[in-house]
PDB file of C-alpha atoms in Angstrom:
ATOM      1  CA  GLN A 212     -12.832  70.138 -22.665  1.00  0.00           C
ATOM      2  CA  LEU A 213     -12.297  67.086 -20.916  1.00  0.00           C
ATOM      3  CA  VAL A 214     -12.825  63.374 -22.380  1.00  0.00           C
ATOM      4  CA  GLU A 215     -12.643  60.071 -20.662  1.00  0.00           C
ATOM      5  CA  SER A 216     -11.931  57.032 -22.165  1.00  0.00           C
ATOM      6  CA  GLY A 217     -11.330  53.399 -20.627  1.00  0.00           C
ATOM      7  CA  GLY A 218     -13.962  52.168 -18.866  1.00  0.00           C
ATOM      8  CA  GLY A 219     -15.851  48.827 -19.586  1.00  0.00           C
ATOM      9  CA  LEU A 220     -16.627  45.542 -17.744  1.00  0.00           C
ATOM     10  CA  VAL A 221     -14.120  43.741 -15.598  1.00  0.00           C
ATOM     11  CA  GLN A 222     -14.111  40.678 -13.450  1.00  0.00           C
ATOM     12  CA  ALA A 223     -13.453  41.103  -9.681  1.00  0.00           C
ATOM     13  CA  GLY A 224      -9.701  41.423  -9.269  1.00  0.00           C
ATOM     14  CA  GLY A 225      -8.691  42.563 -12.494  1.00  0.00           C
ATOM     15  CA  SER A 226      -7.612  45.906 -13.758  1.00  0.00           C
ATOM     16  CA  LEU A 227      -8.694  48.807 -15.843  1.00  0.00           C
ATOM     17  CA  ARG A 228      -6.959  52.229 -16.872  1.00  0.00           C
ATOM     18  CA  LEU A 229      -8.953  55.320 -17.338  1.00  0.00           C
ATOM     19  CA  SER A 230      -7.621  58.306 -19.394  1.00  0.00           C
ATOM     20  CA  CYS A 231      -8.672  62.080 -19.295  1.00  0.00           C
ATOM     21  CA  ALA A 232      -7.632  64.455 -21.784  1.00  0.00           C
ATOM     22  CA  ALA A 233      -8.139  68.186 -21.855  1.00  0.00           C
ATOM     23  CA  SER A 234      -8.743  69.354 -25.351  1.00  0.00           C
ATOM     24  CA  GLY A 235      -9.123  73.114 -26.729  1.00  0.00           C
ATOM     25  CA  ASP A 236      -7.053  75.999 -26.578  1.00  0.00           C
ATOM     26  CA  ILE A 237      -5.951  75.364 -22.885  1.00  0.00           C
ATOM     27  CA  ALA A 238      -3.039  77.374 -21.647  1.00  0.00           C
ATOM     28  CA  ARG A 239      -2.990  75.510 -18.201  1.00  0.00           C
ATOM     29  CA  VAL A 240      -4.705  72.730 -16.447  1.00  0.00           C
ATOM     30  CA  ASP A 241      -4.653  72.748 -12.632  1.00  0.00           C
ATOM     31  CA  THR A 242      -5.384  69.866 -10.191  1.00  0.00           C
ATOM     32  CA  MET A 243      -7.060  66.991 -12.138  1.00  0.00           C
ATOM     33  CA  LYS A 244      -9.410  64.868 -10.401  1.00  0.00           C
ATOM     34  CA  TRP A 245     -11.435  61.587 -10.869  1.00  0.00           C
ATOM     35  CA  TYR A 246     -14.913  61.144  -9.197  1.00  0.00           C
ATOM     36  CA  ARG A 247     -17.335  58.619  -9.569  1.00  0.00           C
ATOM     37  CA  GLN A 248     -21.130  58.143  -8.916  1.00  0.00           C
ATOM     38  CA  THR A 249     -23.488  55.250  -8.377  1.00  0.00           C
ATOM     39  CA  PRO A 250     -27.405  55.944  -9.104  1.00  0.00           C
ATOM     40  CA  GLY A 251     -28.916  57.509  -5.890  1.00  0.00           C
ATOM     41  CA  LYS A 252     -25.427  58.358  -4.490  1.00  0.00           C
ATOM     42  CA  GLN A 253     -23.672  61.627  -4.463  1.00  0.00           C
ATOM     43  CA  ARG A 254     -20.412  61.977  -6.546  1.00  0.00           C
ATOM     44  CA  GLU A 255     -17.385  60.660  -5.012  1.00  0.00           C
ATOM     45  CA  LEU A 256     -13.970  61.931  -5.263  1.00  0.00           C
ATOM     46  CA  VAL A 257     -11.663  58.962  -5.910  1.00  0.00           C
ATOM     47  CA  ALA A 258      -8.540  60.332  -6.695  1.00  0.00           C
ATOM     48  CA  SER A 259      -6.426  63.847  -7.392  1.00  0.00           C
ATOM     49  CA  ILE A 260      -2.958  64.881  -8.585  1.00  0.00           C
ATOM     50  CA  THR A 261      -1.772  68.421  -8.611  1.00  0.00           C
ATOM     51  CA  THR A 262       0.666  69.827 -11.540  1.00  0.00           C
ATOM     52  CA  GLY A 263       3.429  69.156  -9.253  1.00  0.00           C
ATOM     53  CA  GLY A 264       2.596  65.511  -9.122  1.00  0.00           C
ATOM     54  CA  THR A 265       1.073  65.496  -5.436  1.00  0.00           C
ATOM     55  CA  THR A 266      -1.428  62.872  -5.234  1.00  0.00           C
ATOM     56  CA  GLY A 267      -4.416  61.948  -2.954  1.00  0.00           C
ATOM     57  CA  TYR A 268      -6.707  59.041  -2.861  1.00  0.00           C
ATOM     58  CA  ALA A 269      -9.990  58.071  -1.239  1.00  0.00           C
ATOM     59  CA  ASP A 270      -9.559  55.551   1.576  1.00  0.00           C
ATOM     60  CA  SER A 271     -11.702  53.133  -0.399  1.00  0.00           C
ATOM     61  CA  VAL A 272      -9.164  52.913  -3.281  1.00  0.00           C
ATOM     62  CA  LYS A 273      -5.898  53.507  -1.852  1.00  0.00           C
ATOM     63  CA  ASP A 274      -3.195  50.976  -2.601  1.00  0.00           C
ATOM     64  CA  ARG A 275      -5.351  49.749  -5.272  1.00  0.00           C
ATOM     65  CA  PHE A 276      -5.649  52.751  -7.681  1.00  0.00           C
ATOM     66  CA  THR A 277      -2.820  55.119  -9.081  1.00  0.00           C
ATOM     67  CA  ILE A 278      -3.426  58.713 -10.508  1.00  0.00           C
ATOM     68  CA  SER A 279      -0.882  59.953 -12.800  1.00  0.00           C
ATOM     69  CA  ARG A 280      -0.631  62.734 -15.295  1.00  0.00           C
ATOM     70  CA  ASP A 281       1.283  64.042 -18.248  1.00  0.00           C
ATOM     71  CA  ASN A 282       1.233  68.113 -18.086  1.00  0.00           C
ATOM     72  CA  ALA A 283       2.819  68.275 -21.661  1.00  0.00           C
ATOM     73  CA  LYS A 284      -0.318  66.381 -23.225  1.00  0.00           C
ATOM     74  CA  LYS A 285      -2.685  67.469 -20.658  1.00  0.00           C
ATOM     75  CA  THR A 286      -3.548  64.141 -19.578  1.00  0.00           C
ATOM     76  CA  ALA A 287      -4.388  62.269 -16.473  1.00  0.00           C
ATOM     77  CA  ASP A 288      -4.840  58.256 -16.104  1.00  0.00           C
ATOM     78  CA  LEU A 289      -6.399  56.298 -13.411  1.00  0.00           C
ATOM     79  CA  GLN A 290      -4.863  52.849 -13.160  1.00  0.00           C
ATOM     80  CA  MET A 291      -7.410  50.551 -10.905  1.00  0.00           C
ATOM     81  CA  ASN A 292      -6.090  47.442  -9.938  1.00  0.00           C
ATOM     82  CA  SER A 293      -7.733  44.756  -7.801  1.00  0.00           C
ATOM     83  CA  LEU A 294     -11.124  45.853  -8.516  1.00  0.00           C
ATOM     84  CA  LYS A 295     -14.215  45.271  -6.557  1.00  0.00           C
ATOM     85  CA  PRO A 296     -17.869  45.044  -7.419  1.00  0.00           C
ATOM     86  CA  GLU A 297     -18.283  47.954  -4.949  1.00  0.00           C
ATOM     87  CA  ASP A 298     -15.951  49.821  -7.754  1.00  0.00           C
ATOM     88  CA  THR A 299     -18.702  49.888 -10.230  1.00  0.00           C
ATOM     89  CA  ALA A 300     -19.590  53.240 -11.226  1.00  0.00           C
ATOM     90  CA  VAL A 301     -19.540  56.259 -13.613  1.00  0.00           C
ATOM     91  CA  TYR A 302     -16.188  57.873 -13.405  1.00  0.00           C
ATOM     92  CA  TYR A 303     -15.805  61.494 -14.157  1.00  0.00           C
ATOM     93  CA  CYS A 304     -12.809  63.584 -14.901  1.00  0.00           C
ATOM     94  CA  ASN A 305     -12.561  67.266 -13.380  1.00  0.00           C
ATOM     95  CA  ALA A 306      -9.963  69.958 -13.611  1.00  0.00           C
ATOM     96  CA  ASP A 307      -9.817  73.709 -13.681  1.00  0.00           C
ATOM     97  CA  LEU A 308      -8.841  74.881 -17.132  1.00  0.00           C
ATOM     98  CA  THR A 309      -7.441  78.237 -18.086  1.00  0.00           C
ATOM     99  CA  ASP A 310      -8.093  79.454 -21.815  1.00  0.00           C
ATOM    100  CA  ARG A 311      -5.602  80.281 -23.679  1.00  0.00           C
ATOM    101  CA  TYR A 312      -6.731  83.481 -25.205  1.00  0.00           C
ATOM    102  CA  THR A 313      -8.855  84.847 -22.542  1.00  0.00           C
ATOM    103  CA  TRP A 314      -7.134  83.126 -19.500  1.00  0.00           C
ATOM    104  CA  ARG A 315     -10.517  82.804 -17.943  1.00  0.00           C
ATOM    105  CA  ASN A 316     -10.411  79.823 -15.341  1.00  0.00           C
ATOM    106  CA  ARG A 317     -13.167  77.320 -15.537  1.00  0.00           C
ATOM    107  CA  ASN A 318     -14.130  74.006 -13.896  1.00  0.00           C
ATOM    108  CA  TYR A 319     -15.066  71.360 -16.269  1.00  0.00           C
ATOM    109  CA  TRP A 320     -16.415  67.791 -16.044  1.00  0.00           C
ATOM    110  CA  GLY A 321     -15.942  64.872 -18.524  1.00  0.00           C
ATOM    111  CA  GLN A 322     -18.999  63.273 -19.855  1.00  0.00           C
ATOM    112  CA  GLY A 323     -18.110  60.272 -17.594  1.00  0.00           C
ATOM    113  CA  THR A 324     -17.233  56.514 -18.431  1.00  0.00           C
ATOM    114  CA  LEU A 325     -18.744  53.624 -17.242  1.00  0.00           C
ATOM    115  CA  VAL A 326     -16.947  50.971 -15.108  1.00  0.00           C
ATOM    116  CA  THR A 327     -18.539  47.584 -14.250  1.00  0.00           C
ATOM    117  CA  VAL A 328     -17.009  45.080 -12.030  1.00  0.00           C
ATOM    118  CA  SER A 329     -18.675  41.745 -12.116  1.00  0.00           C
ATOM    119  CA  SER A 330     -18.317  39.356  -8.950  1.00  0.00           C
TER     120      SER A 330
END
């Protein structure tokens, strides 16, 4: 129901843009979030954006990452600039989705996309 794209390998100081798209018979997408995880560590919330466009960021990415969304397309992007080796992780999209027919609201995770920043 959530599909990420845009990961890859980039040199330190470079940029990448991740995209997350909600698919299926979805009536509503609530706050969309990006998390990241490295081996042996807990998943970390990186950025979030509400349906109204209010954003939040982890201190470690503030002023470098920008989250945006398109409510009509049910997508959320994460623009990552000035990337550092410590940004290397698998990035996951997360959101609560409401089914169009059942109106059941469930939390979904994407499959993850790997971002590798070389020094």
